[in-house]
Amino acid sequence: LSIITRTIGVALLPSLLLAVRVAGLRKLAGAMVLALAPVIAWWFFRNTDLASISYFEIFISYLRQVTLAEFFNNLGLQLLLIWQNWILMFDSYLTTRVAWVQSVFLAVACVVFLARLRRLRNDAVFLAAYLGIIVFWPFPHELKRFLLVCVPFFLFYCVLAVNHVLAKGWIPARDGLLKSAFVAVFLLTLLPSLMFFQHRFQIPADEELRGHRFTGFWYQNLPTDILVLETIKLNRVYEMARAIKKEIGPEDCVYTTTADVVSLYAGRRGVNLPRDMYDGHESGEAYDLNRLDECDYVLMVGLSIRQFPEYTQMYPMDALDGRLEPMLLSNVALYGTDY
């Protein structure tokens, strides 16, 4: 629902409003309803068991916690991260030569985009609204996923640029030759990543891990031993969530840093743990467990949650200080070490 809300529900609205102004509301009434449907759905379901916390609430909380100077500083860092993640979509190694070539392509696409935005073309208006969302969205670890929506526009604008160069006669080349050269150079920038993916796919793996070869998790740019360890730990989290289903009733909920995993694999409501449970821990201040009054169970996992740095491995074990009774335990033994 989140990607539909970002694209159709939010970013498409300015473009549709522009189209309504030109074509009239009657012709585009159905499209407007379709655009509003995800937003309406979010409004009705945002406080249900399916969504114990929303991106919108996190965003508002983020705005309340930062000063104006910090906000603009973070905005500059976000723009840099957007560029880095854009290059990483085409080259997992962030190779210097590939980065330069893709940066040139991106600059050309940006020129075409700005020219079309100036003329209020619907595609450019939509893209401007969408980019506005991800520029201000405080989730840098999700940028690569957010930017996938922009790839078709990027290719479209590059093709328009090539056609414009040919129409103006700025480069004395035949249509097919210049277009073929663009495609060839673009494909060459993908070669390092394709070789990396092929190597990673062929890594020997136990049967329990083979399914991960078809997920993005398996193709992270990590050393092989660390990747295998993290994948096994992720499998253990899935197994633990399935075991929870047999241990607690359908009306019970579970505090965790992986609420979506609990909801999907355990069929029980997962509630995100407070992210401030380690505040004051160094001074010896114990966390007030009375604040955890919604659920009777806590699932702690050996994974860091990259979206929220506060969610460290086995969070919040240190804050609980042995005040809970263990029900299920799981560990990973690899390379002679228990994790």
mmCIF file of N, CA, C and O in Angstrom, residues 258-296:
data_model
loop_
_atom_site.group_PDB
_atom_site.id
_atom_site.type_symbol
_atom_site.label_atom_id
_atom_site.label_comp_id
_atom_site.label_asym_id
_atom_site.label_seq_id
_atom_site.Cartn_x
_atom_site.Cartn_y
_atom_site.Cartn_z
ATOM 1 N N THR A 258 10.417 -6.117 14.574
ATOM 2 C CA THR A 258 10.043 -6.642 13.247
ATOM 3 C C THR A 258 8.552 -6.958 13.234
ATOM 4 O O THR A 258 8.146 -8.112 13.078
ATOM 5 N N ALA A 259 7.747 -5.931 13.417
ATOM 6 C CA ALA A 259 6.298 -6.129 13.532
ATOM 7 C C ALA A 259 5.704 -6.764 12.281
ATOM 8 O O ALA A 259 4.773 -7.576 12.365
ATOM 9 N N ASP A 260 6.226 -6.402 11.097
ATOM 10 C CA ASP A 260 5.672 -6.959 9.861
ATOM 11 C C ASP A 260 5.933 -8.459 9.771
ATOM 12 O O ASP A 260 5.075 -9.215 9.278
ATOM 13 N N VAL A 261 7.096 -8.918 10.251
ATOM 14 C CA VAL A 261 7.418 -10.349 10.233
ATOM 15 C C VAL A 261 6.474 -11.123 11.153
ATOM 16 O O VAL A 261 5.973 -12.195 10.803
ATOM 17 N N VAL A 262 6.215 -10.585 12.333
ATOM 18 C CA VAL A 262 5.304 -11.238 13.274
ATOM 19 C C VAL A 262 3.901 -11.327 12.677
ATOM 20 O O VAL A 262 3.247 -12.376 12.757
ATOM 21 N N SER A 263 3.449 -10.255 12.067
ATOM 22 C CA SER A 263 2.107 -10.259 11.480
ATOM 23 C C SER A 263 1.997 -11.263 10.341
ATOM 24 O O SER A 263 0.991 -11.962 10.203
ATOM 25 N N LEU A 264 3.052 -11.361 9.521
ATOM 26 C CA LEU A 264 3.014 -12.218 8.341
ATOM 27 C C LEU A 264 3.210 -13.687 8.692
ATOM 28 O O LEU A 264 2.442 -14.549 8.244
ATOM 29 N N TYR A 265 4.219 -14.008 9.497
ATOM 30 C CA TYR A 265 4.575 -15.402 9.746
ATOM 31 C C TYR A 265 3.888 -16.002 10.972
ATOM 32 O O TYR A 265 3.689 -17.215 11.029
ATOM 33 N N ALA A 266 3.566 -15.161 11.948
ATOM 34 C CA ALA A 266 2.914 -15.676 13.150
ATOM 35 C C ALA A 266 1.405 -15.500 13.105
ATOM 36 O O ALA A 266 0.685 -16.158 13.863
ATOM 37 N N GLY A 267 0.941 -14.613 12.261
ATOM 38 C CA GLY A 267 -0.494 -14.351 12.229
ATOM 39 C C GLY A 267 -0.984 -13.662 13.482
ATOM 40 O O GLY A 267 -2.169 -13.734 13.825
ATOM 41 N N ARG A 268 -0.064 -13.015 14.188
ATOM 42 C CA ARG A 268 -0.411 -12.280 15.401
ATOM 43 C C ARG A 268 -0.016 -10.820 15.202
ATOM 44 O O ARG A 268 0.846 -10.495 14.403
ATOM 45 N N ARG A 269 -0.646 -9.940 15.960
ATOM 46 C CA ARG A 269 -0.375 -8.516 15.790
ATOM 47 C C ARG A 269 0.985 -8.153 16.368
ATOM 48 O O ARG A 269 1.268 -8.401 17.538
ATOM 49 N N GLY A 270 1.856 -7.583 15.537
ATOM 50 C CA GLY A 270 3.143 -7.093 15.995
ATOM 51 C C GLY A 270 3.086 -5.608 16.289
ATOM 52 O O GLY A 270 2.517 -4.836 15.511
ATOM 53 N N VAL A 271 3.635 -5.197 17.425
ATOM 54 C CA VAL A 271 3.642 -3.796 17.833
ATOM 55 C C VAL A 271 5.094 -3.342 17.953
ATOM 56 O O VAL A 271 5.896 -3.997 18.627
ATOM 57 N N ASN A 272 5.432 -2.265 17.285
ATOM 58 C CA ASN A 272 6.804 -1.760 17.324
ATOM 59 C C ASN A 272 7.185 -1.320 18.735
ATOM 60 O O ASN A 272 6.442 -0.595 19.394
ATOM 61 N N LEU A 273 8.352 -1.763 19.170
ATOM 62 C CA LEU A 273 8.864 -1.364 20.477
ATOM 63 C C LEU A 273 9.194 0.128 20.491
ATOM 64 O O LEU A 273 9.583 0.688 19.461
ATOM 65 N N PRO A 274 9.059 0.795 21.638
ATOM 66 C CA PRO A 274 9.511 2.193 21.733
ATOM 67 C C PRO A 274 10.998 2.274 21.415
ATOM 68 O O PRO A 274 11.780 1.408 21.819
ATOM 69 N N ARG A 275 11.393 3.317 20.720
ATOM 70 C CA ARG A 275 12.791 3.436 20.309
ATOM 71 C C ARG A 275 13.666 4.160 21.350
ATOM 72 O O ARG A 275 14.840 4.407 21.099
ATOM 73 N N ASP A 276 13.076 4.491 22.491
ATOM 74 C CA ASP A 276 13.831 5.224 23.510
ATOM 75 C C ASP A 276 14.152 4.357 24.726
ATOM 76 O O ASP A 276 14.471 4.873 25.793
ATOM 77 N N MET A 277 14.097 3.039 24.584
ATOM 78 C CA MET A 277 14.251 2.172 25.749
ATOM 79 C C MET A 277 15.666 2.151 26.303
ATOM 80 O O MET A 277 15.895 1.712 27.426
ATOM 81 N N TYR A 278 16.641 2.621 25.523
ATOM 82 C CA TYR A 278 18.016 2.688 26.014
ATOM 83 C C TYR A 278 18.379 4.076 26.528
ATOM 84 O O TYR A 278 19.498 4.294 26.996
ATOM 85 N N ASP A 279 17.459 5.024 26.432
ATOM 86 C CA ASP A 279 17.728 6.363 26.955
ATOM 87 C C ASP A 279 17.915 6.292 28.477
ATOM 88 O O ASP A 279 17.054 5.777 29.191
ATOM 89 N N GLY A 280 19.019 6.817 28.941
ATOM 90 C CA GLY A 280 19.297 6.789 30.373
ATOM 91 C C GLY A 280 19.875 5.483 30.864
ATOM 92 O O GLY A 280 20.163 5.327 32.055
ATOM 93 N N HIS A 281 20.062 4.521 29.939
ATOM 94 C CA HIS A 281 20.559 3.204 30.363
ATOM 95 C C HIS A 281 21.988 3.278 30.906
ATOM 96 O O HIS A 281 22.339 2.594 31.867
ATOM 97 N N GLU A 282 22.830 4.135 30.295
ATOM 98 C CA GLU A 282 24.227 4.246 30.733
ATOM 99 C C GLU A 282 24.333 4.803 32.152
ATOM 100 O O GLU A 282 25.289 4.535 32.860
ATOM 101 N N SER A 283 23.335 5.590 32.551
ATOM 102 C CA SER A 283 23.368 6.149 33.903
ATOM 103 C C SER A 283 22.761 5.206 34.935
ATOM 104 O O SER A 283 22.647 5.555 36.113
ATOM 105 N N GLY A 284 22.374 4.006 34.477
ATOM 106 C CA GLY A 284 21.819 3.022 35.393
ATOM 107 C C GLY A 284 20.325 3.129 35.591
ATOM 108 O O GLY A 284 19.745 2.403 36.412
ATOM 109 N N GLU A 285 19.682 3.999 34.855
ATOM 110 C CA GLU A 285 18.234 4.179 34.995
ATOM 111 C C GLU A 285 17.502 3.027 34.313
ATOM 112 O O GLU A 285 17.706 2.749 33.130
ATOM 113 N N ALA A 286 16.646 2.326 35.047
ATOM 114 C CA ALA A 286 15.899 1.193 34.501
ATOM 115 C C ALA A 286 14.683 1.702 33.726
ATOM 116 O O ALA A 286 14.058 2.702 34.091
ATOM 117 N N TYR A 287 14.352 0.990 32.647
ATOM 118 C CA TYR A 287 13.198 1.380 31.847
ATOM 119 C C TYR A 287 11.910 1.013 32.572
ATOM 120 O O TYR A 287 11.803 -0.056 33.187
ATOM 121 N N ASP A 288 10.942 1.894 32.512
ATOM 122 C CA ASP A 288 9.663 1.677 33.186
ATOM 123 C C ASP A 288 8.813 0.721 32.358
ATOM 124 O O ASP A 288 8.250 1.098 31.322
ATOM 125 N N LEU A 289 8.725 -0.540 32.801
ATOM 126 C CA LEU A 289 7.959 -1.537 32.050
ATOM 127 C C LEU A 289 6.466 -1.266 32.046
ATOM 128 O O LEU A 289 5.729 -1.857 31.267
ATOM 129 N N ASN A 290 6.002 -0.381 32.912
ATOM 130 C CA ASN A 290 4.581 -0.036 32.897
ATOM 131 C C ASN A 290 4.175 0.645 31.590
ATOM 132 O O ASN A 290 2.997 0.684 31.246
ATOM 133 N N ARG A 291 5.180 1.173 30.882
ATOM 134 C CA ARG A 291 4.878 1.789 29.590
ATOM 135 C C ARG A 291 4.552 0.734 28.533
ATOM 136 O O ARG A 291 3.925 1.043 27.531
ATOM 137 N N LEU A 292 5.011 -0.488 28.772
ATOM 138 C CA LEU A 292 4.710 -1.575 27.842
ATOM 139 C C LEU A 292 3.456 -2.294 28.322
ATOM 140 O O LEU A 292 3.494 -3.421 28.815
ATOM 141 N N ASP A 293 2.326 -1.630 28.198
ATOM 142 C CA ASP A 293 1.081 -2.158 28.763
ATOM 143 C C ASP A 293 0.126 -2.717 27.718
ATOM 144 O O ASP A 293 -0.994 -3.092 28.039
ATOM 145 N N GLU A 294 0.584 -2.801 26.471
ATOM 146 C CA GLU A 294 -0.329 -3.255 25.419
ATOM 147 C C GLU A 294 -0.204 -4.749 25.153
ATOM 148 O O GLU A 294 -1.209 -5.436 24.948
ATOM 149 N N CYS A 295 1.031 -5.272 25.170
ATOM 150 C CA CYS A 295 1.273 -6.681 24.856
ATOM 151 C C CYS A 295 1.956 -7.376 26.033
ATOM 152 O O CYS A 295 2.684 -6.747 26.807
ATOM 153 N N ASP A 296 1.749 -8.683 26.125
ATOM 154 C CA ASP A 296 2.365 -9.474 27.192
ATOM 155 C C ASP A 296 3.647 -10.154 26.743
ATOM 156 O O ASP A 296 4.321 -10.797 27.557
#
